[in-house]
């Protein structure tokens, strides 16, 4: 399991606390206005909470598939998609949103785009200012797709010591 997904979810919580996002119960389409054409066939029911809990219902294949395998949907985003957000949202809905857990980097990437649209800042920049810097931690360096979309599914660089520093204020 990727720690980056936990960071992404925490940053979404901060965006709510800072009044950039109204609620976990908001439909994702409130923050993805350029992609309204995909809000069909049950996908219009997907909320931010469904993404945070990886229960969007989208047909995402990642868990149990090697990241060296081109059938892994994360790898497909890197190799086959010019618009990662559209590629994720175009996936068929195979479960009613909120009813079935499916480990999904795609859900996390959508959250990164929601944070960008809600705050006007990429998730890595927003997280740096509101999560990492207040704790005295250098923000991790996140990978970006060629399109500029931040891979907020966990593709970032941070040392184990930096990760320990994040936990220190909690203990």
GROMACS .gro file of C-alpha atoms in nm:
model
  171
    1UNK     CA    1   0.000   0.000   0.000
    2UNK     CA    2   0.132   0.341  -0.087
    3UNK     CA    3   0.182   0.608   0.178
    4UNK     CA    4   0.121   0.867  -0.094
    5UNK     CA    5  -0.246   0.776  -0.100
    6UNK     CA    6  -0.263   0.858   0.272
    7UNK     CA    7  -0.095   1.194   0.208
    8UNK     CA    8  -0.340   1.267  -0.073
    9UNK     CA    9  -0.636   1.194   0.154
   10UNK     CA   10  -0.489   1.410   0.433
   11UNK     CA   11  -0.441   1.698   0.189
   12UNK     CA   12  -0.805   1.668   0.081
   13UNK     CA   13  -0.901   1.696   0.448
   14UNK     CA   14  -0.693   2.012   0.479
   15UNK     CA   15  -0.859   2.156   0.167
   16UNK     CA   16  -1.194   2.099   0.338
   17UNK     CA   17  -1.070   2.254   0.663
   18UNK     CA   18  -0.941   2.557   0.469
   19UNK     CA   19  -1.284   2.596   0.300
   20UNK     CA   20  -1.165   2.517  -0.052
   21UNK     CA   21  -1.382   2.205  -0.067
   22UNK     CA   22  -1.725   2.213   0.096
   23UNK     CA   23  -1.766   1.850   0.201
   24UNK     CA   24  -1.660   1.492   0.143
   25UNK     CA   25  -2.017   1.440   0.025
   26UNK     CA   26  -1.980   1.680  -0.269
   27UNK     CA   27  -2.015   1.522  -0.612
   28UNK     CA   28  -1.675   1.512  -0.780
   29UNK     CA   29  -1.827   1.695  -1.076
   30UNK     CA   30  -1.851   2.014  -0.868
   31UNK     CA   31  -1.471   2.029  -0.904
   32UNK     CA   32  -1.424   1.864  -1.244
   33UNK     CA   33  -1.624   2.098  -1.464
   34UNK     CA   34  -1.410   2.028  -1.773
   35UNK     CA   35  -1.511   1.661  -1.754
   36UNK     CA   36  -1.890   1.684  -1.713
   37UNK     CA   37  -1.936   1.469  -2.024
   38UNK     CA   38  -1.833   1.166  -1.815
   39UNK     CA   39  -2.102   1.224  -1.547
   40UNK     CA   40  -2.330   0.956  -1.695
   41UNK     CA   41  -2.428   0.594  -1.644
   42UNK     CA   42  -2.413   0.617  -1.262
   43UNK     CA   43  -2.079   0.800  -1.248
   44UNK     CA   44  -2.272   1.118  -1.163
   45UNK     CA   45  -2.319   0.970  -0.813
   46UNK     CA   46  -1.946   0.958  -0.731
   47UNK     CA   47  -1.853   1.182  -0.438
   48UNK     CA   48  -1.521   1.294  -0.295
   49UNK     CA   49  -1.576   1.048  -0.009
   50UNK     CA   50  -1.600   0.763  -0.259
   51UNK     CA   51  -1.260   0.859  -0.398
   52UNK     CA   52  -1.101   0.893  -0.052
   53UNK     CA   53  -1.232   0.549   0.047
   54UNK     CA   54  -1.154   0.397  -0.296
   55UNK     CA   55  -1.517   0.303  -0.349
   56UNK     CA   56  -1.582   0.499  -0.669
   57UNK     CA   57  -1.704   0.188  -0.849
   58UNK     CA   58  -1.486   0.260  -1.151
   59UNK     CA   59  -1.334  -0.042  -1.327
   60UNK     CA   60  -0.975   0.010  -1.211
   61UNK     CA   61  -0.721  -0.276  -1.225
   62UNK     CA   62  -0.421  -0.221  -0.998
   63UNK     CA   63  -0.433  -0.441  -0.688
   64UNK     CA   64  -0.256  -0.772  -0.748
   65UNK     CA   65  -0.116  -0.668  -1.086
   66UNK     CA   66   0.257  -0.602  -1.102
   67UNK     CA   67   0.361  -0.246  -1.176
   68UNK     CA   68   0.580  -0.402  -1.444
   69UNK     CA   69   0.269  -0.535  -1.619
   70UNK     CA   70   0.111  -0.317  -1.888
   71UNK     CA   71  -0.233  -0.441  -1.773
   72UNK     CA   72  -0.193  -0.240  -1.450
   73UNK     CA   73  -0.406   0.072  -1.495
   74UNK     CA   74  -0.142   0.298  -1.334
   75UNK     CA   75   0.105   0.185  -1.601
   76UNK     CA   76  -0.158   0.238  -1.872
   77UNK     CA   77  -0.193   0.601  -1.759
   78UNK     CA   78   0.180   0.653  -1.809
   79UNK     CA   79   0.201   0.471  -2.144
   80UNK     CA   80  -0.133   0.527  -2.317
   81UNK     CA   81  -0.304   0.845  -2.195
   82UNK     CA   82  -0.255   1.206  -2.297
   83UNK     CA   83  -0.528   1.319  -2.054
   84UNK     CA   84  -0.507   1.102  -1.744
   85UNK     CA   85  -0.820   1.252  -1.586
   86UNK     CA   86  -1.030   1.172  -1.894
   87UNK     CA   87  -0.886   0.820  -1.913
   88UNK     CA   88  -0.986   0.751  -1.552
   89UNK     CA   89  -1.332   0.905  -1.578
   90UNK     CA   90  -1.401   0.717  -1.902
   91UNK     CA   91  -1.370   0.382  -1.724
   92UNK     CA   92  -1.697   0.192  -1.695
   93UNK     CA   93  -1.875   0.191  -1.362
   94UNK     CA   94  -1.881  -0.171  -1.242
   95UNK     CA   95  -2.011  -0.117  -0.887
   96UNK     CA   96  -2.251   0.135  -0.734
   97UNK     CA   97  -2.036   0.413  -0.583
   98UNK     CA   98  -1.980   0.360  -0.212
   99UNK     CA   99  -2.050  -0.013  -0.208
  100UNK     CA  100  -1.724  -0.188  -0.299
  101UNK     CA  101  -1.360  -0.119  -0.208
  102UNK     CA  102  -1.114  -0.139  -0.496
  103UNK     CA  103  -0.754  -0.025  -0.438
  104UNK     CA  104  -0.730   0.259  -0.687
  105UNK     CA  105  -0.452   0.497  -0.774
  106UNK     CA  106  -0.699   0.639  -1.024
  107UNK     CA  107  -0.926   0.759  -0.745
  108UNK     CA  108  -0.625   0.932  -0.584
  109UNK     CA  109  -0.524   1.102  -0.909
  110UNK     CA  110  -0.879   1.235  -0.941
  111UNK     CA  111  -0.848   1.373  -0.586
  112UNK     CA  112  -0.530   1.553  -0.688
  113UNK     CA  113  -0.716   1.717  -0.975
  114UNK     CA  114  -1.003   1.812  -0.743
  115UNK     CA  115  -0.758   1.979  -0.503
  116UNK     CA  116  -0.601   2.165  -0.797
  117UNK     CA  117  -0.936   2.291  -0.920
  118UNK     CA  118  -1.061   2.379  -0.570
  119UNK     CA  119  -0.747   2.559  -0.450
  120UNK     CA  120  -0.587   2.686  -0.769
  121UNK     CA  121  -0.271   2.497  -0.669
  122UNK     CA  122  -0.137   2.157  -0.764
  123UNK     CA  123  -0.178   1.909  -0.481
  124UNK     CA  124   0.196   1.890  -0.417
  125UNK     CA  125   0.224   2.268  -0.381
  126UNK     CA  126  -0.088   2.293  -0.163
  127UNK     CA  127   0.028   2.001   0.052
  128UNK     CA  128   0.371   2.157   0.085
  129UNK     CA  129   0.229   2.481   0.221
  130UNK     CA  130  -0.051   2.342   0.439
  131UNK     CA  131   0.077   2.000   0.552
  132UNK     CA  132   0.452   1.960   0.527
  133UNK     CA  133   0.595   2.309   0.587
  134UNK     CA  134   0.394   2.369   0.909
  135UNK     CA  135   0.550   2.048   1.041
  136UNK     CA  136   0.900   2.159   0.939
  137UNK     CA  137   0.925   1.886   0.676
  138UNK     CA  138   1.052   1.929   0.324
  139UNK     CA  139   0.761   1.849   0.091
  140UNK     CA  140   0.807   1.527  -0.108
  141UNK     CA  141   0.878   1.555  -0.479
  142UNK     CA  142   0.581   1.408  -0.668
  143UNK     CA  143   0.603   1.271  -1.022
  144UNK     CA  144   0.403   1.437  -1.297
  145UNK     CA  145   0.263   1.292  -1.613
  146UNK     CA  146   0.371   1.457  -1.939
  147UNK     CA  147   0.034   1.637  -1.933
  148UNK     CA  148   0.138   1.811  -1.609
  149UNK     CA  149  -0.109   1.618  -1.392
  150UNK     CA  150   0.046   1.524  -1.056
  151UNK     CA  151   0.056   1.150  -0.994
  152UNK     CA  152  -0.108   1.178  -0.653
  153UNK     CA  153  -0.149   0.802  -0.634
  154UNK     CA  154   0.183   0.788  -0.452
  155UNK     CA  155   0.454   0.841  -0.707
  156UNK     CA  156   0.678   1.073  -0.508
  157UNK     CA  157   1.016   1.081  -0.343
  158UNK     CA  158   1.070   1.116   0.030
  159UNK     CA  159   1.327   0.961   0.262
  160UNK     CA  160   1.226   0.732   0.548
  161UNK     CA  161   1.358   0.995   0.793
  162UNK     CA  162   1.127   1.256   0.635
  163UNK     CA  163   0.836   1.015   0.672
  164UNK     CA  164   0.926   0.961   1.039
  165UNK     CA  165   0.927   1.338   1.092
  166UNK     CA  166   0.566   1.351   0.973
  167UNK     CA  167   0.466   1.102   1.244
  168UNK     CA  168   0.664   1.275   1.522
  169UNK     CA  169   0.401   1.543   1.601
  170UNK     CA  170   0.140   1.268   1.632
  171UNK     CA  171   0.329   1.055   1.886
   0.00000   0.00000   0.00000
